[in-house]
């Protein structure tokens, strides 16, 4: 409230010193490179792909099992989206799945550390380097995650690619009180161009390019500055909750738990069950709210089918029928965590008895 009071009293509501301070703070956290604050994670993706100067026919490989915005950004950049499947028994599309989709027309890879799991990024970065491909990393769900690089040590999610994008939608690991996003790059010329494009292509007083209105507002920047200082503490709490779920639910029949990978940001805790709908209904009756990420992978969305037709991506299709996200957020009380564990155990048991 104090920070907002200063902004409201000062009268500068869009961009300005608050946004600059946030950009600097986030850039420092991500290591080398610059940050441009924008209006949403989706805008950050659209901007990132626009910066690649893709030509008609250029292909961008991305997972089918991800949020729809990834697909939108590729299409809006005028490129051809090529969807890859998930790794067997995993929600993530790793280097192997991406490599299977490369063609002579591939220009870029859009990697997604889904749910906060950054473990596939080192392999994907190596693949992109070996093949001379641009790597765009959609770290919308992964701010706070990290993965190990042979050359650079621990590298935070968002800083693996030529471009990294983040979302501060309220449900992400760093949430704003509205829409906001950011773009990161180690390449200063890309940062300069992104800064211009987010504000109608302005360069000084002139419009050097046809851009967007995607300016971050100062009230969001102030919230995000405060949140950024809490991020490590929140991260530790998310990890503790995830570990409690993993311990408390281990060995249960009918569910597959996510893997406890080093550096996981645990934005979402997503398990799989062949009896997902039954489990979800029982948990709802017990007062436990759950969510399905994602009801359908991109290759099964009407907007995809209408443009590109059918694809056979069996693992993504199967996961979409089985995924169920349990509640996980830093403010969750111990008694709530234990309540979820008990409710899932009971729901699984009852489901089994009712067969
Ligand atoms: C949330 C999200 C986005 C979009 O972010 P918005 O800020 O909601 O526009 C993009 N990609 C992924 C993987 C996301 O989870």
CSV table of C-alpha atoms and ligand atoms in Angstrom, one decimal:
chain,number,residue,atom,x,y,z
A,1,UNK,CA,0.0,0.0,0.0
A,2,UNK,CA,2.9,2.4,0.8
A,3,UNK,CA,4.5,1.7,-2.6
A,4,UNK,CA,1.2,2.1,-4.4
A,5,UNK,CA,0.6,5.4,-2.5
A,6,UNK,CA,3.9,6.7,-3.9
A,7,UNK,CA,3.0,5.7,-7.4
A,8,UNK,CA,-0.5,7.1,-7.2
A,9,UNK,CA,0.7,10.3,-5.6
A,10,UNK,CA,3.5,10.7,-8.2
A,11,UNK,CA,1.1,10.4,-11.2
A,12,UNK,CA,3.3,8.3,-13.4
A,13,UNK,CA,1.4,5.1,-14.0
A,14,UNK,CA,3.0,3.4,-17.0
A,15,UNK,CA,6.7,2.5,-17.4
A,16,UNK,CA,8.9,4.9,-15.6
A,17,UNK,CA,11.2,4.4,-12.6
A,18,UNK,CA,9.2,1.6,-10.9
A,19,UNK,CA,9.3,-0.5,-14.1
A,20,UNK,CA,13.0,0.2,-14.6
A,21,UNK,CA,13.8,-0.8,-11.0
A,22,UNK,CA,11.9,-4.1,-11.5
A,23,UNK,CA,13.7,-4.8,-14.8
A,24,UNK,CA,17.1,-4.2,-13.2
A,25,UNK,CA,16.2,-6.4,-10.2
A,26,UNK,CA,15.0,-9.3,-12.4
A,27,UNK,CA,17.9,-9.0,-14.7
A,28,UNK,CA,20.3,-9.3,-11.7
A,29,UNK,CA,18.5,-12.4,-10.5
A,30,UNK,CA,18.7,-14.0,-14.0
A,31,UNK,CA,22.4,-13.3,-14.3
A,32,UNK,CA,23.8,-11.9,-17.5
A,33,UNK,CA,21.5,-10.0,-19.9
A,34,UNK,CA,18.7,-7.5,-19.9
A,35,UNK,CA,15.0,-7.5,-19.1
A,36,UNK,CA,12.1,-5.7,-20.7
A,37,UNK,CA,8.8,-5.5,-18.7
A,38,UNK,CA,5.6,-6.0,-20.8
A,39,UNK,CA,1.9,-6.4,-20.4
A,40,UNK,CA,1.6,-10.2,-20.1
A,41,UNK,CA,3.5,-13.5,-20.6
A,42,UNK,CA,1.7,-13.9,-23.9
A,43,UNK,CA,2.9,-10.5,-25.1
A,44,UNK,CA,6.5,-11.5,-24.0
A,45,UNK,CA,6.2,-14.6,-26.2
A,46,UNK,CA,4.8,-12.8,-29.2
A,47,UNK,CA,7.5,-10.1,-28.9
A,48,UNK,CA,10.2,-12.8,-28.5
A,49,UNK,CA,9.2,-14.6,-31.7
A,50,UNK,CA,8.8,-11.3,-33.5
A,51,UNK,CA,12.4,-10.5,-32.7
A,52,UNK,CA,13.5,-13.6,-34.6
A,53,UNK,CA,12.4,-12.1,-38.0
A,54,UNK,CA,10.9,-15.4,-39.0
A,55,UNK,CA,9.9,-15.8,-42.6
A,56,UNK,CA,6.9,-17.7,-44.0
A,57,UNK,CA,7.7,-21.4,-44.1
A,58,UNK,CA,10.2,-21.1,-41.2
A,59,UNK,CA,9.4,-23.7,-38.6
A,60,UNK,CA,9.3,-23.4,-34.8
A,61,UNK,CA,9.2,-26.6,-32.7
A,62,UNK,CA,7.2,-26.5,-29.5
A,63,UNK,CA,5.5,-29.0,-27.3
A,64,UNK,CA,1.8,-29.8,-27.8
A,65,UNK,CA,1.4,-30.2,-24.1
A,66,UNK,CA,1.6,-26.6,-23.0
A,67,UNK,CA,-0.5,-23.5,-22.6
A,68,UNK,CA,-2.1,-22.3,-25.8
A,69,UNK,CA,-0.2,-18.9,-25.8
A,70,UNK,CA,2.9,-20.7,-27.1
A,71,UNK,CA,1.1,-21.8,-30.3
A,72,UNK,CA,-0.5,-18.3,-30.7
A,73,UNK,CA,2.9,-16.6,-30.5
A,74,UNK,CA,4.3,-18.8,-33.3
A,75,UNK,CA,1.3,-18.3,-35.5
A,76,UNK,CA,1.3,-14.5,-34.9
A,77,UNK,CA,5.0,-14.4,-35.8
A,78,UNK,CA,4.1,-15.8,-39.2
A,79,UNK,CA,6.0,-19.1,-38.7
A,80,UNK,CA,4.9,-22.7,-39.0
A,81,UNK,CA,4.3,-24.4,-35.6
A,82,UNK,CA,5.6,-28.0,-35.4
A,83,UNK,CA,4.3,-29.8,-32.3
A,84,UNK,CA,6.3,-32.4,-30.5
A,85,UNK,CA,5.1,-35.0,-28.0
A,86,UNK,CA,6.0,-35.3,-24.3
A,87,UNK,CA,8.8,-37.7,-23.1
A,88,UNK,CA,7.4,-41.1,-22.2
A,89,UNK,CA,6.1,-40.9,-18.6
A,90,UNK,CA,6.7,-37.2,-18.3
A,91,UNK,CA,4.9,-34.0,-19.0
A,92,UNK,CA,8.0,-32.4,-20.5
A,93,UNK,CA,9.1,-32.4,-24.1
A,94,UNK,CA,12.8,-32.9,-23.9
A,95,UNK,CA,15.7,-32.8,-26.3
A,96,UNK,CA,14.9,-36.2,-27.8
A,97,UNK,CA,11.3,-35.3,-28.6
A,98,UNK,CA,12.3,-32.0,-30.0
A,99,UNK,CA,15.2,-33.5,-32.1
A,100,UNK,CA,12.7,-35.8,-33.7
A,101,UNK,CA,10.8,-32.8,-35.1
A,102,UNK,CA,13.7,-30.9,-36.6
A,103,UNK,CA,13.8,-30.4,-40.4
A,104,UNK,CA,15.9,-28.2,-42.6
A,105,UNK,CA,13.3,-25.5,-42.2
A,106,UNK,CA,13.5,-25.4,-38.4
A,107,UNK,CA,14.6,-22.0,-37.2
A,108,UNK,CA,13.9,-22.0,-33.5
A,109,UNK,CA,12.8,-24.1,-30.6
A,110,UNK,CA,10.3,-22.9,-28.1
A,111,UNK,CA,11.1,-24.8,-24.9
A,112,UNK,CA,8.7,-24.9,-21.9
A,113,UNK,CA,9.8,-25.8,-18.4
A,114,UNK,CA,6.3,-26.8,-17.7
A,115,UNK,CA,4.9,-26.7,-14.1
A,116,UNK,CA,8.3,-25.3,-13.0
A,117,UNK,CA,10.4,-28.3,-14.1
A,118,UNK,CA,13.6,-27.0,-15.7
A,119,UNK,CA,15.4,-30.3,-15.9
A,120,UNK,CA,15.1,-30.7,-19.7
A,121,UNK,CA,16.6,-27.3,-20.5
A,122,UNK,CA,20.3,-28.3,-20.4
A,123,UNK,CA,19.7,-31.0,-23.1
A,124,UNK,CA,17.6,-28.7,-25.2
A,125,UNK,CA,20.1,-25.9,-25.0
A,126,UNK,CA,22.9,-28.3,-26.1
A,127,UNK,CA,20.7,-29.5,-29.0
A,128,UNK,CA,20.0,-25.9,-30.1
A,129,UNK,CA,23.7,-25.0,-30.0
A,130,UNK,CA,24.8,-28.1,-31.9
A,131,UNK,CA,22.2,-27.5,-34.6
A,132,UNK,CA,22.5,-23.7,-34.8
A,133,UNK,CA,18.9,-23.1,-33.7
A,134,UNK,CA,17.6,-20.1,-31.8
A,135,UNK,CA,16.3,-21.1,-28.3
A,136,UNK,CA,13.3,-19.3,-26.9
A,137,UNK,CA,12.4,-20.4,-23.4
A,138,UNK,CA,8.9,-19.9,-22.1
A,139,UNK,CA,9.6,-19.7,-18.4
A,140,UNK,CA,6.1,-18.5,-17.5
A,141,UNK,CA,5.7,-21.2,-14.9
A,142,UNK,CA,9.4,-21.5,-13.9
A,143,UNK,CA,10.7,-18.3,-12.4
A,144,UNK,CA,12.6,-19.6,-9.4
A,145,UNK,CA,13.5,-22.9,-11.0
A,146,UNK,CA,17.1,-23.7,-12.1
A,147,UNK,CA,19.1,-26.4,-13.9
A,148,UNK,CA,22.7,-27.4,-14.0
A,149,UNK,CA,24.9,-26.3,-17.0
A,150,UNK,CA,28.3,-27.9,-17.5
A,151,UNK,CA,29.7,-24.5,-18.6
A,152,UNK,CA,27.8,-22.1,-16.4
A,153,UNK,CA,26.9,-23.9,-13.2
A,154,UNK,CA,23.4,-23.4,-11.9
A,155,UNK,CA,21.4,-21.4,-14.5
A,156,UNK,CA,18.0,-20.0,-13.6
A,157,UNK,CA,15.0,-20.8,-15.7
A,158,UNK,CA,14.4,-17.8,-18.0
A,159,UNK,CA,18.1,-17.4,-18.7
A,160,UNK,CA,18.7,-20.5,-20.8
A,161,UNK,CA,17.7,-19.3,-24.2
A,162,UNK,CA,18.5,-16.5,-26.6
A,163,UNK,CA,15.2,-15.2,-25.3
A,164,UNK,CA,13.4,-16.1,-22.2
A,165,UNK,CA,9.8,-15.0,-21.4
A,166,UNK,CA,8.0,-14.8,-18.0
A,167,UNK,CA,4.5,-14.3,-16.9
A,168,UNK,CA,3.4,-12.6,-13.7
A,169,UNK,CA,-0.2,-13.7,-14.0
A,170,UNK,CA,-1.4,-14.1,-10.4
A,171,UNK,CA,-1.1,-17.9,-10.3
A,172,UNK,CA,2.5,-18.0,-11.3
A,173,UNK,CA,5.5,-18.3,-8.9
A,174,UNK,CA,5.8,-14.5,-9.0
A,175,UNK,CA,2.3,-13.1,-9.3
A,176,UNK,CA,1.2,-9.6,-10.0
A,177,UNK,CA,-2.2,-8.1,-9.0
A,178,UNK,CA,-3.1,-8.1,-12.7
A,179,UNK,CA,-1.5,-8.9,-16.0
A,180,UNK,CA,2.2,-8.5,-16.5
A,181,UNK,CA,5.1,-10.3,-18.1
A,182,UNK,CA,8.8,-9.9,-19.0
A,183,UNK,CA,11.3,-10.8,-21.7
A,184,UNK,CA,14.9,-11.6,-21.0
A,185,UNK,CA,17.8,-11.9,-23.3
A,186,UNK,CA,21.6,-12.0,-23.1
A,187,UNK,CA,21.8,-10.1,-26.5
A,188,UNK,CA,21.8,-6.3,-25.9
A,189,UNK,CA,20.5,-5.6,-29.5
A,190,UNK,CA,17.5,-7.9,-28.9
A,191,UNK,CA,16.7,-6.1,-25.6
A,192,UNK,CA,16.9,-2.7,-27.3
A,193,UNK,CA,14.6,-3.8,-30.1
A,194,UNK,CA,12.1,-5.3,-27.6
A,195,UNK,CA,12.1,-2.1,-25.6
A,196,UNK,CA,11.2,-0.2,-28.7
A,197,UNK,CA,8.6,-2.7,-30.0
A,198,UNK,CA,6.7,-2.8,-26.7
A,199,UNK,CA,6.0,0.9,-27.1
A,200,UNK,CA,4.9,1.3,-30.7
A,201,UNK,CA,8.3,0.9,-32.2
A,202,UNK,CA,9.4,4.2,-30.7
A,203,UNK,CA,13.1,5.1,-30.9
A,204,UNK,CA,13.6,8.5,-29.4
A,205,UNK,CA,10.7,10.6,-30.8
A,206,UNK,CA,10.2,8.6,-34.0
A,207,UNK,CA,8.5,5.3,-34.7
A,208,UNK,CA,11.3,3.1,-36.2
A,209,UNK,CA,9.1,0.0,-36.4
A,210,UNK,CA,5.6,-1.2,-36.3
A,211,UNK,CA,5.3,-2.4,-32.7
A,212,UNK,CA,2.7,-3.0,-30.0
A,213,UNK,CA,1.3,-1.4,-26.9
A,214,UNK,CA,2.7,-3.8,-24.3
A,215,UNK,CA,3.9,-1.5,-21.6
A,216,UNK,CA,4.1,-2.7,-18.0
A,217,UNK,CA,2.4,-0.5,-15.5
A,218,UNK,CA,4.1,1.0,-12.4
A,219,UNK,CA,1.6,-0.4,-9.9
A,220,UNK,CA,2.4,-4.0,-11.1
A,221,UNK,CA,6.1,-3.3,-11.0
A,222,UNK,CA,5.9,-2.2,-7.4
A,223,UNK,CA,4.1,-5.4,-6.4
A,224,UNK,CA,6.6,-7.5,-8.4
A,225,UNK,CA,9.6,-5.7,-6.7
A,226,UNK,CA,8.2,-6.8,-3.3
A,227,UNK,CA,7.5,-10.3,-4.6
A,228,UNK,CA,10.9,-10.7,-6.1
A,229,UNK,CA,12.4,-10.3,-2.6
A,230,UNK,CA,10.1,-13.0,-1.3
A,231,UNK,CA,10.6,-15.4,-4.2
A,232,UNK,CA,13.3,-17.6,-2.6
A,233,UNK,CA,11.3,-17.9,0.6
A,234,UNK,CA,8.1,-18.8,-1.4
A,235,UNK,CA,10.1,-21.2,-3.4
A,236,UNK,CA,11.3,-23.0,-0.3
A,237,UNK,CA,7.7,-23.3,0.9
A,238,UNK,CA,6.5,-24.7,-2.4
A,239,UNK,CA,9.2,-27.3,-2.3
A,240,UNK,CA,8.4,-28.3,1.2
A,241,UNK,CA,4.7,-28.7,0.3
A,242,UNK,CA,5.6,-30.8,-2.8
A,243,UNK,CA,7.9,-33.0,-0.8
A,244,UNK,CA,5.2,-33.6,1.8
A,245,UNK,CA,2.8,-34.6,-1.0
A,246,UNK,CA,5.4,-36.9,-2.5
A,247,UNK,CA,6.0,-38.6,0.8
A,248,UNK,CA,2.4,-38.7,1.9
A,249,UNK,CA,1.1,-40.0,-1.4
A,250,UNK,CA,3.9,-42.4,-2.3
A,251,UNK,CA,2.9,-46.0,-3.0
A,252,UNK,CA,-0.7,-45.2,-3.6
A,253,UNK,CA,-2.3,-47.2,-6.4
A,254,UNK,CA,-4.0,-45.5,-9.4
A,255,UNK,CA,-1.8,-42.4,-9.3
A,256,UNK,CA,1.6,-41.4,-10.8
A,257,UNK,CA,3.4,-38.7,-8.8
A,258,UNK,CA,5.6,-36.1,-10.4
A,259,UNK,CA,9.4,-36.6,-10.0
A,260,UNK,CA,11.2,-34.6,-7.3
A,261,UNK,CA,13.8,-33.0,-9.6
A,262,UNK,CA,16.6,-30.7,-8.3
A,263,UNK,CA,15.7,-27.1,-9.0
A,264,UNK,CA,12.0,-27.6,-9.6
A,265,UNK,CA,10.0,-24.5,-9.0
A,266,UNK,CA,6.8,-26.4,-8.2
A,267,UNK,CA,4.5,-23.8,-9.7
A,268,UNK,CA,2.0,-26.6,-10.1
A,269,UNK,CA,2.0,-30.1,-8.5
A,270,UNK,CA,0.5,-32.3,-11.2
A,271,UNK,CA,-0.1,-36.0,-10.8
A,272,UNK,CA,-1.6,-38.4,-13.2
A,273,UNK,CA,-4.4,-40.9,-12.8
A,274,UNK,CA,-6.3,-43.1,-15.2
A,275,UNK,CA,-9.3,-42.4,-12.9
A,276,UNK,CA,-8.7,-38.6,-13.0
A,277,UNK,CA,-12.4,-37.4,-13.2
A,278,UNK,CA,-13.5,-39.7,-10.4
A,279,UNK,CA,-10.6,-38.6,-8.2
A,280,UNK,CA,-11.3,-34.9,-9.0
A,281,UNK,CA,-15.0,-35.3,-8.1
A,282,UNK,CA,-14.2,-37.1,-4.8
A,283,UNK,CA,-11.7,-34.4,-3.9
A,284,UNK,CA,-14.2,-31.6,-4.7
A,285,UNK,CA,-16.8,-33.3,-2.5
A,286,UNK,CA,-14.1,-33.4,0.3
A,287,UNK,CA,-13.5,-29.6,-0.2
A,288,UNK,CA,-10.2,-29.9,-2.1
A,289,UNK,CA,-10.0,-27.7,-5.2
A,290,UNK,CA,-8.0,-29.2,-8.0
A,291,UNK,CA,-7.4,-28.1,-11.6
A,292,UNK,CA,-6.7,-29.7,-14.9
A,293,UNK,CA,-3.7,-28.5,-16.8
A,294,UNK,CA,-4.4,-29.0,-19.7
A,295,UNK,CA,-7.8,-30.2,-20.7
A,296,UNK,CA,-6.5,-30.7,-24.2
A,297,UNK,CA,-3.0,-30.4,-25.7
A,298,UNK,CA,-2.6,-27.9,-28.6
A,299,UNK,CA,-3.0,-30.5,-31.3
A,300,UNK,CA,-6.5,-31.3,-30.0
A,301,UNK,CA,-7.7,-27.7,-29.8
A,302,UNK,CA,-10.3,-26.5,-32.4
A,303,UNK,CA,-8.0,-23.6,-33.4
A,304,UNK,CA,-5.2,-26.0,-34.2
A,305,UNK,CA,-7.4,-28.6,-36.0
A,306,UNK,CA,-9.0,-25.9,-38.2
A,307,UNK,CA,-5.6,-24.7,-39.5
A,308,UNK,CA,-3.3,-27.7,-39.4
A,309,UNK,CA,-5.4,-30.9,-39.1
A,310,UNK,CA,-4.9,-34.0,-37.1
A,311,UNK,CA,-1.7,-35.1,-35.4
A,312,UNK,CA,-0.8,-38.2,-33.6
A,313,UNK,CA,0.9,-37.3,-30.3
A,314,UNK,CA,-0.2,-40.1,-28.1
A,315,UNK,CA,1.6,-39.3,-24.9
A,316,UNK,CA,0.3,-35.7,-24.8
A,317,UNK,CA,-3.2,-36.9,-25.5
A,318,UNK,CA,-3.0,-39.5,-22.8
A,319,UNK,CA,-1.6,-37.0,-20.2
A,320,UNK,CA,-4.4,-34.6,-20.9
A,321,UNK,CA,-6.9,-37.2,-19.8
A,322,UNK,CA,-4.9,-38.0,-16.7
A,323,UNK,CA,-3.4,-34.7,-15.3
A,324,UNK,CA,-4.7,-33.3,-12.0
A,325,UNK,CA,-3.1,-30.4,-10.1
A,326,UNK,CA,-3.3,-30.4,-6.3
A,327,UNK,CA,-3.3,-27.1,-4.4
A,328,UNK,CA,0.1,-25.6,-3.9
A,329,UNK,CA,0.9,-22.0,-2.9
A,330,UNK,CA,3.3,-20.4,-0.4
A,331,UNK,CA,0.6,-19.3,2.0
A,332,UNK,CA,-0.8,-22.8,2.4
A,333,UNK,CA,-1.1,-23.8,6.0
A,334,UNK,CA,0.3,-27.1,7.3
A,335,UNK,CA,-3.1,-28.3,8.3
A,336,UNK,CA,-4.3,-27.6,4.7
A,337,UNK,CA,-1.4,-29.6,3.3
A,338,UNK,CA,-2.2,-32.6,5.6
A,339,UNK,CA,-5.8,-32.2,4.7
A,340,UNK,CA,-5.0,-32.6,1.0
A,341,UNK,CA,-2.8,-35.7,1.7
A,342,UNK,CA,-5.6,-37.3,3.7
A,343,UNK,CA,-8.3,-36.4,1.2
A,344,UNK,CA,-6.3,-37.8,-1.8
A,345,UNK,CA,-5.6,-41.1,0.1
A,346,UNK,CA,-9.2,-41.5,1.0
A,347,UNK,CA,-10.4,-40.6,-2.5
A,348,UNK,CA,-8.1,-43.2,-4.1
A,349,UNK,CA,-9.3,-45.8,-1.6
A,350,UNK,CA,-13.0,-45.1,-2.1
A,351,UNK,CA,-12.5,-45.0,-5.9
A,352,UNK,CA,-10.9,-48.5,-5.8
A,353,UNK,CA,-13.7,-49.9,-3.6
A,354,UNK,CA,-16.4,-48.5,-5.9
A,355,UNK,CA,-15.1,-50.3,-9.0
B,1,LIG,C1,0.7,-18.4,-18.1
B,1,LIG,C2,1.4,-18.8,-19.3
B,1,LIG,C3,1.6,-18.1,-20.4
B,1,LIG,C4,0.9,-16.8,-20.7
B,1,LIG,O1,1.1,-15.8,-19.7
B,1,LIG,P1,0.0,-14.6,-19.5
B,1,LIG,O2,0.7,-13.7,-18.6
B,1,LIG,O3,-1.2,-15.3,-18.9
B,1,LIG,O4,-0.3,-14.0,-20.8
B,1,LIG,C5,2.4,-18.6,-21.4
B,1,LIG,N1,3.0,-19.8,-21.4
B,1,LIG,C6,2.8,-20.6,-20.3
B,1,LIG,C7,3.4,-21.9,-20.3
B,1,LIG,C8,2.0,-20.1,-19.2
B,1,LIG,O5,1.8,-20.9,-18.2
